[in-house]
Amino acid sequence: MKKKANVIILAGFLGSGKTTLLKQLLAYEKEQNHKTAVLMNEIGKVSIDSDSVPEDVPLKELLNGCICCSLSDQLEKQLFGLCKENELDTLIIEATGVAHPVDVLDACLSPYLIDDLQVSGIISIMDAPRWLDRESMNVQARMLMLEQVKHADYIVWNKTSGLTEKEKMLLTNDAIRLNEGTPFALTDFAKVELSQLFTLSLKKRSEHQSVSTDKLKVKTFIFSFKGSINKELFESWLRNVPSSIYRIKGYIQFVNQIYLFQYSYGLPTYEKELMKMPLRLVFIGEDLDPDQLTRGLSEVETKSKERKHL
């Protein structure tokens, strides 16, 4: 009898830390000598997070759409392809931040895949400060985050180190209130006991509330840099980006060093990159103004060149 691949679905709103957890899971699986594949979905035309997947890990990407809406048919085909092309122990699906996890789960339970896949569970990684401040977001975004918590088999409350004890208690109460009996963790950098994520029990689910990405009005925009820029000028520009930008990720160069840049909920991070990567940023948010973003970043480039020549 053919061995079934253990499926883990990573869900959670834009910028919550899914890729950070993905990297930890892949390292853990390598230690176990397991054959692991990844299916990654990005709502934009360009994938940045796929660079974090090692070359020896089979990877399929679904770009420029959401796997629970416009790309749902392709999801089944890609899952089928990964199973037939590889003898897998584990398959990790990283859904886009605007995907409903149950729609992703439904694709894994397709009759075409019933002999190939065994779903361990849905892990929802939630940006804790954003969750606590969710009333400032539009109703569709709030509804989606609520669904991601309600339908999780494991909840990771991420980025909690700066929270008060009262705020942490609110997270605990929300987990119990919305998804009673489901294990959860309060953590930073998506650090959890990884072995637990492979022994989850997929719970019986009630009807879920569909949330259309069209109603969310989430759009993407890509800006390409011609070369290195000044960090001080860039961070000055960054402090004024609108709160409707949920996520920025990509590669940026300061002097002679390229960095993987990520921005979520007002917090930027830089990670040194050893490879020569295309210098571009992907923006994800609501009501994006491409002209305004282009003007601002072009001005950063121009002023950076002027400073070089001083």
PDB file of C-alpha atoms in Angstrom:
ATOM      1  CA  MET A   1       0.000   0.000   0.000  1.00  0.00           C
ATOM      2  CA  LYS A   2       1.369   3.436  -0.988  1.00  0.00           C
ATOM      3  CA  LYS A   3       2.506   5.628   1.881  1.00  0.00           C
ATOM      4  CA  LYS A   4       0.527   8.843   2.254  1.00  0.00           C
ATOM      5  CA  ALA A   5       2.300  12.184   2.573  1.00  0.00           C
ATOM      6  CA  ASN A   6       1.601  14.086   5.794  1.00  0.00           C
ATOM      7  CA  VAL A   7       0.158  17.518   4.888  1.00  0.00           C
ATOM      8  CA  ILE A   8       0.605  20.653   6.967  1.00  0.00           C
ATOM      9  CA  ILE A   9      -1.307  23.776   5.908  1.00  0.00           C
ATOM     10  CA  LEU A  10       0.209  27.093   6.988  1.00  0.00           C
ATOM     11  CA  ALA A  11      -2.431  29.817   7.161  1.00  0.00           C
ATOM     12  CA  GLY A  12      -2.503  33.325   8.566  1.00  0.00           C
ATOM     13  CA  PHE A  13      -2.930  36.904   7.432  1.00  0.00           C
ATOM     14  CA  LEU A  14      -0.325  38.776   5.397  1.00  0.00           C
ATOM     15  CA  GLY A  15       2.984  39.211   7.209  1.00  0.00           C
ATOM     16  CA  SER A  16       2.174  36.998  10.183  1.00  0.00           C
ATOM     17  CA  GLY A  17       5.298  34.806   9.959  1.00  0.00           C
ATOM     18  CA  LYS A  18       4.298  31.807   7.816  1.00  0.00           C
ATOM     19  CA  THR A  19       7.577  31.664   5.898  1.00  0.00           C
ATOM     20  CA  THR A  20       9.574  31.903   9.140  1.00  0.00           C
ATOM     21  CA  LEU A  21       7.769  28.808  10.416  1.00  0.00           C
ATOM     22  CA  LEU A  22       8.146  27.099   7.024  1.00  0.00           C
ATOM     23  CA  LYS A  23      11.937  27.411   7.202  1.00  0.00           C
ATOM     24  CA  GLN A  24      11.963  25.866  10.684  1.00  0.00           C
ATOM     25  CA  LEU A  25       9.751  22.989   9.548  1.00  0.00           C
ATOM     26  CA  LEU A  26      12.014  22.268   6.582  1.00  0.00           C
ATOM     27  CA  ALA A  27      15.105  22.200   8.815  1.00  0.00           C
ATOM     28  CA  TYR A  28      13.296  19.861  11.235  1.00  0.00           C
ATOM     29  CA  GLU A  29      12.223  17.524   8.431  1.00  0.00           C
ATOM     30  CA  LYS A  30      15.771  17.400   7.075  1.00  0.00           C
ATOM     31  CA  GLU A  31      16.996  16.287  10.507  1.00  0.00           C
ATOM     32  CA  GLN A  32      14.414  13.483  10.372  1.00  0.00           C
ATOM     33  CA  ASN A  33      15.682  12.469   6.891  1.00  0.00           C
ATOM     34  CA  HIS A  34      12.177  13.014   5.525  1.00  0.00           C
ATOM     35  CA  LYS A  35      11.445  13.795   1.899  1.00  0.00           C
ATOM     36  CA  THR A  36       9.506  17.064   2.027  1.00  0.00           C
ATOM     37  CA  ALA A  37       7.879  19.169  -0.696  1.00  0.00           C
ATOM     38  CA  VAL A  38       6.429  22.674  -0.584  1.00  0.00           C
ATOM     39  CA  LEU A  39       3.526  24.263  -2.413  1.00  0.00           C
ATOM     40  CA  MET A  40       3.587  28.045  -2.083  1.00  0.00           C
ATOM     41  CA  ASN A  41       0.883  30.506  -3.084  1.00  0.00           C
ATOM     42  CA  GLU A  42       1.447  34.232  -3.597  1.00  0.00           C
ATOM     43  CA  ILE A  43      -1.251  36.714  -4.511  1.00  0.00           C
ATOM     44  CA  GLY A  44       1.280  38.712  -6.582  1.00  0.00           C
ATOM     45  CA  LYS A  45       3.078  37.954  -9.844  1.00  0.00           C
ATOM     46  CA  VAL A  46       6.472  37.538  -8.174  1.00  0.00           C
ATOM     47  CA  SER A  47       7.431  35.148  -5.384  1.00  0.00           C
ATOM     48  CA  ILE A  48      10.040  36.302  -2.888  1.00  0.00           C
ATOM     49  CA  ASP A  49       9.429  33.704  -0.185  1.00  0.00           C
ATOM     50  CA  SER A  50      10.273  30.801  -2.518  1.00  0.00           C
ATOM     51  CA  ASP A  51      13.937  31.832  -2.197  1.00  0.00           C
ATOM     52  CA  SER A  52      13.809  30.532   1.370  1.00  0.00           C
ATOM     53  CA  VAL A  53      13.119  26.980   0.160  1.00  0.00           C
ATOM     54  CA  PRO A  54      16.335  24.936  -0.304  1.00  0.00           C
ATOM     55  CA  GLU A  55      17.068  23.791  -3.863  1.00  0.00           C
ATOM     56  CA  ASP A  56      16.819  20.105  -2.944  1.00  0.00           C
ATOM     57  CA  VAL A  57      13.201  20.538  -1.749  1.00  0.00           C
ATOM     58  CA  PRO A  58      10.577  19.986  -4.487  1.00  0.00           C
ATOM     59  CA  LEU A  59       8.647  23.232  -4.882  1.00  0.00           C
ATOM     60  CA  LYS A  60       5.620  24.295  -6.855  1.00  0.00           C
ATOM     61  CA  GLU A  61       4.305  27.848  -6.895  1.00  0.00           C
ATOM     62  CA  LEU A  62       0.909  29.302  -7.669  1.00  0.00           C
ATOM     63  CA  LEU A  63       1.281  33.009  -8.362  1.00  0.00           C
ATOM     64  CA  ASN A  64      -0.966  35.978  -9.116  1.00  0.00           C
ATOM     65  CA  GLY A  65      -4.066  34.734  -7.363  1.00  0.00           C
ATOM     66  CA  CYS A  66      -5.476  32.958  -4.333  1.00  0.00           C
ATOM     67  CA  ILE A  67      -5.621  29.148  -4.145  1.00  0.00           C
ATOM     68  CA  CYS A  68      -9.051  29.279  -2.511  1.00  0.00           C
ATOM     69  CA  CYS A  69     -10.547  31.358  -5.353  1.00  0.00           C
ATOM     70  CA  SER A  70      -9.113  31.931  -8.820  1.00  0.00           C
ATOM     71  CA  LEU A  71      -6.459  29.193  -8.561  1.00  0.00           C
ATOM     72  CA  SER A  72      -8.473  26.450  -6.844  1.00  0.00           C
ATOM     73  CA  ASP A  73      -8.439  24.130  -9.883  1.00  0.00           C
ATOM     74  CA  GLN A  74      -4.694  24.553 -10.301  1.00  0.00           C
ATOM     75  CA  LEU A  75      -4.112  23.707  -6.631  1.00  0.00           C
ATOM     76  CA  GLU A  76      -5.410  20.146  -7.060  1.00  0.00           C
ATOM     77  CA  LYS A  77      -3.299  19.661 -10.188  1.00  0.00           C
ATOM     78  CA  GLN A  78      -0.130  20.919  -8.527  1.00  0.00           C
ATOM     79  CA  LEU A  79      -0.694  18.756  -5.441  1.00  0.00           C
ATOM     80  CA  PHE A  80      -1.289  15.755  -7.684  1.00  0.00           C
ATOM     81  CA  GLY A  81       1.932  16.529  -9.580  1.00  0.00           C
ATOM     82  CA  LEU A  82       4.028  16.805  -6.415  1.00  0.00           C
ATOM     83  CA  CYS A  83       2.717  13.455  -5.167  1.00  0.00           C
ATOM     84  CA  LYS A  84       3.273  11.602  -8.447  1.00  0.00           C
ATOM     85  CA  GLU A  85       6.729  13.076  -9.095  1.00  0.00           C
ATOM     86  CA  ASN A  86       8.087  12.429  -5.583  1.00  0.00           C
ATOM     87  CA  GLU A  87       7.919   9.780  -2.866  1.00  0.00           C
ATOM     88  CA  LEU A  88       6.997  12.208  -0.101  1.00  0.00           C
ATOM     89  CA  ASP A  89       6.906  11.968   3.674  1.00  0.00           C
ATOM     90  CA  THR A  90       5.632  15.517   4.132  1.00  0.00           C
ATOM     91  CA  LEU A  91       3.947  18.189   2.050  1.00  0.00           C
ATOM     92  CA  ILE A  92       3.782  21.737   3.412  1.00  0.00           C
ATOM     93  CA  ILE A  93       1.333  24.188   1.860  1.00  0.00           C
ATOM     94  CA  GLU A  94       1.972  27.867   2.541  1.00  0.00           C
ATOM     95  CA  ALA A  95      -1.224  29.658   1.585  1.00  0.00           C
ATOM     96  CA  THR A  96      -1.339  33.327   0.715  1.00  0.00           C
ATOM     97  CA  GLY A  97      -2.356  35.569   3.613  1.00  0.00           C
ATOM     98  CA  VAL A  98      -5.778  36.199   2.086  1.00  0.00           C
ATOM     99  CA  ALA A  99      -6.685  32.514   1.703  1.00  0.00           C
ATOM    100  CA  HIS A 100      -9.349  30.793   3.772  1.00  0.00           C
ATOM    101  CA  PRO A 101      -7.660  27.702   5.268  1.00  0.00           C
ATOM    102  CA  VAL A 102     -10.717  25.461   4.920  1.00  0.00           C
ATOM    103  CA  ASP A 103     -10.803  26.061   1.151  1.00  0.00           C
ATOM    104  CA  VAL A 104      -7.189  24.890   1.012  1.00  0.00           C
ATOM    105  CA  LEU A 105      -8.088  21.877   3.139  1.00  0.00           C
ATOM    106  CA  ASP A 106     -10.960  20.995   0.789  1.00  0.00           C
ATOM    107  CA  ALA A 107      -8.522  20.714  -2.123  1.00  0.00           C
ATOM    108  CA  CYS A 108      -6.353  18.289  -0.128  1.00  0.00           C
ATOM    109  CA  LEU A 109      -9.404  16.107   0.540  1.00  0.00           C
ATOM    110  CA  SER A 110     -10.170  15.793  -3.175  1.00  0.00           C
ATOM    111  CA  PRO A 111     -11.044  12.258  -4.385  1.00  0.00           C
ATOM    112  CA  TYR A 112      -8.037  12.507  -6.724  1.00  0.00           C
ATOM    113  CA  LEU A 113      -5.684  12.868  -3.770  1.00  0.00           C
ATOM    114  CA  ILE A 114      -7.274  10.628  -1.142  1.00  0.00           C
ATOM    115  CA  ASP A 115      -4.681   7.877  -1.718  1.00  0.00           C
ATOM    116  CA  ASP A 116      -1.737  10.285  -1.622  1.00  0.00           C
ATOM    117  CA  LEU A 117      -2.358  12.737   1.206  1.00  0.00           C
ATOM    118  CA  GLN A 118      -3.066  12.568   4.931  1.00  0.00           C
ATOM    119  CA  VAL A 119      -3.766  16.034   6.381  1.00  0.00           C
ATOM    120  CA  SER A 120      -2.186  16.607   9.789  1.00  0.00           C
ATOM    121  CA  GLY A 121      -3.855  19.964  10.305  1.00  0.00           C
ATOM    122  CA  ILE A 122      -4.169  23.677   9.717  1.00  0.00           C
ATOM    123  CA  ILE A 123      -1.664  25.835  11.569  1.00  0.00           C
ATOM    124  CA  SER A 124      -2.742  29.476  11.730  1.00  0.00           C
ATOM    125  CA  ILE A 125       0.090  31.918  12.408  1.00  0.00           C
ATOM    126  CA  MET A 126      -1.369  35.162  13.682  1.00  0.00           C
ATOM    127  CA  ASP A 127       0.403  38.510  14.044  1.00  0.00           C
ATOM    128  CA  ALA A 128      -0.588  39.136  17.667  1.00  0.00           C
ATOM    129  CA  PRO A 129      -0.305  42.976  17.682  1.00  0.00           C
ATOM    130  CA  ARG A 130      -2.301  43.171  14.454  1.00  0.00           C
ATOM    131  CA  TRP A 131      -4.960  40.845  15.863  1.00  0.00           C
ATOM    132  CA  LEU A 132      -5.338  43.035  18.972  1.00  0.00           C
ATOM    133  CA  ASP A 133      -5.640  46.090  16.725  1.00  0.00           C
ATOM    134  CA  ARG A 134      -7.937  44.415  14.174  1.00  0.00           C
ATOM    135  CA  GLU A 135     -10.765  46.925  14.685  1.00  0.00           C
ATOM    136  CA  SER A 136      -8.679  49.403  12.673  1.00  0.00           C
ATOM    137  CA  MET A 137      -8.873  47.058   9.631  1.00  0.00           C
ATOM    138  CA  ASN A 138     -11.767  46.760   7.227  1.00  0.00           C
ATOM    139  CA  VAL A 139     -14.565  44.306   7.926  1.00  0.00           C
ATOM    140  CA  GLN A 140     -13.473  41.758   5.293  1.00  0.00           C
ATOM    141  CA  ALA A 141      -9.914  41.590   6.645  1.00  0.00           C
ATOM    142  CA  ARG A 142     -11.227  41.194  10.199  1.00  0.00           C
ATOM    143  CA  MET A 143     -13.598  38.444   9.102  1.00  0.00           C
ATOM    144  CA  LEU A 144     -10.811  36.545   7.372  1.00  0.00           C
ATOM    145  CA  MET A 145      -8.533  36.721  10.417  1.00  0.00           C
ATOM    146  CA  LEU A 146     -11.391  35.505  12.582  1.00  0.00           C
ATOM    147  CA  GLU A 147     -11.944  32.527  10.244  1.00  0.00           C
ATOM    148  CA  GLN A 148      -8.224  31.728  10.282  1.00  0.00           C
ATOM    149  CA  VAL A 149      -8.338  31.475  14.079  1.00  0.00           C
ATOM    150  CA  LYS A 150     -11.659  29.602  14.262  1.00  0.00           C
ATOM    151  CA  HIS A 151     -10.632  26.871  11.823  1.00  0.00           C
ATOM    152  CA  ALA A 152      -7.075  26.242  13.011  1.00  0.00           C
ATOM    153  CA  ASP A 153      -5.904  22.950  14.492  1.00  0.00           C
ATOM    154  CA  TYR A 154      -3.012  24.846  16.105  1.00  0.00           C
ATOM    155  CA  ILE A 155      -2.782  28.617  16.693  1.00  0.00           C
ATOM    156  CA  VAL A 156       0.569  30.405  16.789  1.00  0.00           C
ATOM    157  CA  TRP A 157       0.218  33.853  18.363  1.00  0.00           C
ATOM    158  CA  ASN A 158       3.382  35.411  16.926  1.00  0.00           C
ATOM    159  CA  LYS A 159       5.338  38.604  17.786  1.00  0.00           C
ATOM    160  CA  THR A 160       4.219  38.657  21.430  1.00  0.00           C
ATOM    161  CA  SER A 161       7.419  39.815  23.197  1.00  0.00           C
ATOM    162  CA  GLY A 162       6.336  43.474  23.254  1.00  0.00           C
ATOM    163  CA  LEU A 163       2.875  42.782  24.664  1.00  0.00           C
ATOM    164  CA  THR A 164       1.670  43.345  28.213  1.00  0.00           C
ATOM    165  CA  GLU A 165       0.463  40.484  30.407  1.00  0.00           C
ATOM    166  CA  LYS A 166      -3.079  41.801  29.951  1.00  0.00           C
ATOM    167  CA  GLU A 167      -2.730  41.670  26.154  1.00  0.00           C
ATOM    168  CA  LYS A 168      -1.344  38.133  26.335  1.00  0.00           C
ATOM    169  CA  MET A 169      -4.328  37.137  28.448  1.00  0.00           C
ATOM    170  CA  LEU A 170      -6.633  38.592  25.772  1.00  0.00           C
ATOM    171  CA  LEU A 171      -4.962  36.337  23.187  1.00  0.00           C
ATOM    172  CA  THR A 172      -5.382  33.314  25.434  1.00  0.00           C
ATOM    173  CA  ASN A 173      -9.051  34.121  26.012  1.00  0.00           C
ATOM    174  CA  ASP A 174      -9.644  34.680  22.279  1.00  0.00           C
ATOM    175  CA  ALA A 175      -8.128  31.303  21.437  1.00  0.00           C
ATOM    176  CA  ILE A 176     -10.355  29.550  23.976  1.00  0.00           C
ATOM    177  CA  ARG A 177     -13.450  31.558  23.045  1.00  0.00           C
ATOM    178  CA  LEU A 178     -13.133  31.134  19.279  1.00  0.00           C
ATOM    179  CA  ASN A 179     -11.595  27.675  19.047  1.00  0.00           C
ATOM    180  CA  GLU A 180     -12.047  25.806  22.315  1.00  0.00           C
ATOM    181  CA  GLY A 181      -9.775  22.830  22.885  1.00  0.00           C
ATOM    182  CA  THR A 182      -7.316  23.793  20.153  1.00  0.00           C
ATOM    183  CA  PRO A 183      -3.647  24.000  21.233  1.00  0.00           C
ATOM    184  CA  PHE A 184      -1.971  27.388  20.910  1.00  0.00           C
ATOM    185  CA  ALA A 185       1.341  29.083  21.659  1.00  0.00           C
ATOM    186  CA  LEU A 186       2.404  32.654  22.416  1.00  0.00           C
ATOM    187  CA  THR A 187       5.795  33.157  20.850  1.00  0.00           C
ATOM    188  CA  ASP A 188       8.194  35.184  18.697  1.00  0.00           C
ATOM    189  CA  PHE A 189       9.784  34.323  15.357  1.00  0.00           C
ATOM    190  CA  ALA A 190       7.138  31.558  15.050  1.00  0.00           C
ATOM    191  CA  LYS A 191       9.137  29.332  17.428  1.00  0.00           C
ATOM    192  CA  VAL A 192       7.036  26.393  18.616  1.00  0.00           C
ATOM    193  CA  GLU A 193       7.586  22.732  19.483  1.00  0.00           C
ATOM    194  CA  LEU A 194       7.747  21.509  15.870  1.00  0.00           C
ATOM    195  CA  SER A 195       7.105  17.842  16.638  1.00  0.00           C
ATOM    196  CA  GLN A 196       3.613  18.803  17.881  1.00  0.00           C
ATOM    197  CA  LEU A 197       2.678  20.073  14.423  1.00  0.00           C
ATOM    198  CA  PHE A 198       3.029  16.597  12.930  1.00  0.00           C
ATOM    199  CA  THR A 199       0.712  14.918  15.431  1.00  0.00           C
ATOM    200  CA  LEU A 200      -2.333  17.160  15.232  1.00  0.00           C
ATOM    201  CA  SER A 201      -5.796  15.706  14.841  1.00  0.00           C
ATOM    202  CA  LEU A 202      -7.871  17.207  12.065  1.00  0.00           C
ATOM    203  CA  LYS A 203     -11.091  18.250  13.745  1.00  0.00           C
ATOM    204  CA  LYS A 204     -14.570  18.096  12.324  1.00  0.00           C
ATOM    205  CA  ARG A 205     -15.487  21.456  10.858  1.00  0.00           C
ATOM    206  CA  SER A 206     -18.729  23.329  10.707  1.00  0.00           C
ATOM    207  CA  GLU A 207     -19.665  25.547   7.779  1.00  0.00           C
ATOM    208  CA  HIS A 208     -17.173  28.302   7.221  1.00  0.00           C
ATOM    209  CA  GLN A 209     -17.701  31.891   6.160  1.00  0.00           C
ATOM    210  CA  SER A 210     -16.274  32.507   2.717  1.00  0.00           C
ATOM    211  CA  VAL A 211     -14.296  35.714   2.339  1.00  0.00           C
ATOM    212  CA  SER A 212     -13.679  36.874  -1.203  1.00  0.00           C
ATOM    213  CA  THR A 213     -10.268  38.359  -1.979  1.00  0.00           C
ATOM    214  CA  ASP A 214     -12.100  40.691  -4.365  1.00  0.00           C
ATOM    215  CA  LYS A 215     -13.970  42.198  -1.426  1.00  0.00           C
ATOM    216  CA  LEU A 216     -10.713  42.482   0.495  1.00  0.00           C
ATOM    217  CA  LYS A 217      -9.427  44.698  -2.335  1.00  0.00           C
ATOM    218  CA  VAL A 218      -5.914  43.410  -1.710  1.00  0.00           C
ATOM    219  CA  LYS A 219      -3.600  44.374  -4.553  1.00  0.00           C
ATOM    220  CA  THR A 220       0.089  43.966  -5.292  1.00  0.00           C
ATOM    221  CA  PHE A 221       2.723  46.247  -6.742  1.00  0.00           C
ATOM    222  CA  ILE A 222       6.374  45.613  -7.671  1.00  0.00           C
ATOM    223  CA  PHE A 223       9.124  48.230  -7.640  1.00  0.00           C
ATOM    224  CA  SER A 224      12.570  47.448  -9.092  1.00  0.00           C
ATOM    225  CA  PHE A 225      15.707  49.282  -7.990  1.00  0.00           C
ATOM    226  CA  LYS A 226      18.544  50.084 -10.382  1.00  0.00           C
ATOM    227  CA  GLY A 227      21.214  49.674  -7.701  1.00  0.00           C
ATOM    228  CA  SER A 228      22.092  50.316  -4.073  1.00  0.00           C
ATOM    229  CA  ILE A 229      20.315  52.988  -2.041  1.00  0.00           C
ATOM    230  CA  ASN A 230      20.935  54.871   1.181  1.00  0.00           C
ATOM    231  CA  LYS A 231      19.480  53.123   4.236  1.00  0.00           C
ATOM    232  CA  GLU A 232      18.742  56.334   6.128  1.00  0.00           C
ATOM    233  CA  LEU A 233      16.776  57.771   3.177  1.00  0.00           C
ATOM    234  CA  PHE A 234      14.897  54.513   2.673  1.00  0.00           C
ATOM    235  CA  GLU A 235      13.892  54.236   6.329  1.00  0.00           C
ATOM    236  CA  SER A 236      12.793  57.872   6.338  1.00  0.00           C
ATOM    237  CA  TRP A 237      10.485  57.063   3.415  1.00  0.00           C
ATOM    238  CA  LEU A 238       9.332  53.852   5.110  1.00  0.00           C
ATOM    239  CA  ARG A 239       8.129  55.691   8.206  1.00  0.00           C
ATOM    240  CA  ASN A 240       5.484  57.417   6.109  1.00  0.00           C
ATOM    241  CA  VAL A 241       3.986  54.450   4.243  1.00  0.00           C
ATOM    242  CA  PRO A 242       0.210  54.144   4.768  1.00  0.00           C
ATOM    243  CA  SER A 243      -1.180  51.567   7.204  1.00  0.00           C
ATOM    244  CA  SER A 244      -3.163  50.026   4.312  1.00  0.00           C
ATOM    245  CA  ILE A 245       0.113  48.407   3.189  1.00  0.00           C
ATOM    246  CA  TYR A 246       0.077  45.077   5.004  1.00  0.00           C
ATOM    247  CA  ARG A 247       3.287  43.589   3.689  1.00  0.00           C
ATOM    248  CA  ILE A 248       6.477  44.546   1.844  1.00  0.00           C
ATOM    249  CA  LYS A 249       9.075  41.950   0.973  1.00  0.00           C
ATOM    250  CA  GLY A 250      11.956  41.656  -1.419  1.00  0.00           C
ATOM    251  CA  TYR A 251      15.645  42.403  -1.872  1.00  0.00           C
ATOM    252  CA  ILE A 252      17.348  45.719  -1.302  1.00  0.00           C
ATOM    253  CA  GLN A 253      20.994  46.804  -1.400  1.00  0.00           C
ATOM    254  CA  PHE A 254      22.801  49.186   0.936  1.00  0.00           C
ATOM    255  CA  VAL A 255      26.377  49.964  -0.181  1.00  0.00           C
ATOM    256  CA  ASN A 256      27.776  46.545  -1.238  1.00  0.00           C
ATOM    257  CA  GLN A 257      25.446  44.331   0.793  1.00  0.00           C
ATOM    258  CA  ILE A 258      22.130  42.851  -0.399  1.00  0.00           C
ATOM    259  CA  TYR A 259      19.440  42.204   2.234  1.00  0.00           C
ATOM    260  CA  LEU A 260      16.213  40.236   2.290  1.00  0.00           C
ATOM    261  CA  PHE A 261      13.840  42.969   3.446  1.00  0.00           C
ATOM    262  CA  GLN A 262      10.501  42.288   5.103  1.00  0.00           C
ATOM    263  CA  TYR A 263       7.981  44.729   6.503  1.00  0.00           C
ATOM    264  CA  SER A 264       4.803  43.934   8.367  1.00  0.00           C
ATOM    265  CA  TYR A 265       2.577  46.107  10.532  1.00  0.00           C
ATOM    266  CA  GLY A 266       5.116  48.906  10.745  1.00  0.00           C
ATOM    267  CA  LEU A 267       8.095  46.678  11.599  1.00  0.00           C
ATOM    268  CA  PRO A 268      10.995  46.293   9.116  1.00  0.00           C
ATOM    269  CA  THR A 269      13.560  43.468   9.229  1.00  0.00           C
ATOM    270  CA  TYR A 270      16.789  43.016   7.272  1.00  0.00           C
ATOM    271  CA  GLU A 271      18.577  39.715   6.724  1.00  0.00           C
ATOM    272  CA  LYS A 272      21.928  39.562   4.921  1.00  0.00           C
ATOM    273  CA  GLU A 273      21.729  37.756   1.578  1.00  0.00           C
ATOM    274  CA  LEU A 274      24.827  36.027   0.211  1.00  0.00           C
ATOM    275  CA  MET A 275      23.482  35.498  -3.312  1.00  0.00           C
ATOM    276  CA  LYS A 276      23.058  38.188  -5.955  1.00  0.00           C
ATOM    277  CA  MET A 277      19.288  38.667  -6.038  1.00  0.00           C
ATOM    278  CA  PRO A 278      17.067  40.944  -8.161  1.00  0.00           C
ATOM    279  CA  LEU A 279      16.668  44.255  -6.335  1.00  0.00           C
ATOM    280  CA  ARG A 280      12.913  44.624  -6.126  1.00  0.00           C
ATOM    281  CA  LEU A 281      10.188  44.982  -3.544  1.00  0.00           C
ATOM    282  CA  VAL A 282       6.719  43.446  -3.624  1.00  0.00           C
ATOM    283  CA  PHE A 283       3.988  45.477  -1.914  1.00  0.00           C
ATOM    284  CA  ILE A 284       0.745  43.863  -0.725  1.00  0.00           C
ATOM    285  CA  GLY A 285      -2.092  45.950   0.622  1.00  0.00           C
ATOM    286  CA  GLU A 286      -5.383  47.678   0.052  1.00  0.00           C
ATOM    287  CA  ASP A 287      -5.907  50.703  -2.170  1.00  0.00           C
ATOM    288  CA  LEU A 288      -2.258  50.722  -3.252  1.00  0.00           C
ATOM    289  CA  ASP A 289      -1.213  53.843  -5.138  1.00  0.00           C
ATOM    290  CA  PRO A 290       1.503  52.643  -7.582  1.00  0.00           C
ATOM    291  CA  ASP A 291       2.251  56.179  -8.780  1.00  0.00           C
ATOM    292  CA  GLN A 292       2.814  57.480  -5.266  1.00  0.00           C
ATOM    293  CA  LEU A 293       4.999  54.491  -4.342  1.00  0.00           C
ATOM    294  CA  THR A 294       7.021  54.872  -7.545  1.00  0.00           C
ATOM    295  CA  ARG A 295       7.541  58.579  -6.936  1.00  0.00           C
ATOM    296  CA  GLY A 296       8.652  58.030  -3.354  1.00  0.00           C
ATOM    297  CA  LEU A 297      11.099  55.222  -4.067  1.00  0.00           C
ATOM    298  CA  SER A 298      12.454  56.904  -7.186  1.00  0.00           C
ATOM    299  CA  GLU A 299      13.186  59.957  -5.067  1.00  0.00           C
ATOM    300  CA  VAL A 300      15.037  57.721  -2.578  1.00  0.00           C
ATOM    301  CA  GLU A 301      17.133  56.379  -5.491  1.00  0.00           C
ATOM    302  CA  THR A 302      17.889  59.857  -6.844  1.00  0.00           C
ATOM    303  CA  LYS A 303      18.893  61.294  -3.468  1.00  0.00           C
ATOM    304  CA  SER A 304      20.986  58.179  -2.730  1.00  0.00           C
ATOM    305  CA  LYS A 305      22.983  58.785  -5.932  1.00  0.00           C
ATOM    306  CA  GLU A 306      23.452  62.433  -5.016  1.00  0.00           C
ATOM    307  CA  ARG A 307      24.831  61.469  -1.590  1.00  0.00           C
ATOM    308  CA  LYS A 308      27.295  59.052  -3.212  1.00  0.00           C
ATOM    309  CA  HIS A 309      28.791  61.842  -5.303  1.00  0.00           C
ATOM    310  CA  LEU A 310      29.136  64.332  -2.460  1.00  0.00           C
TER     311      LEU A 310
END
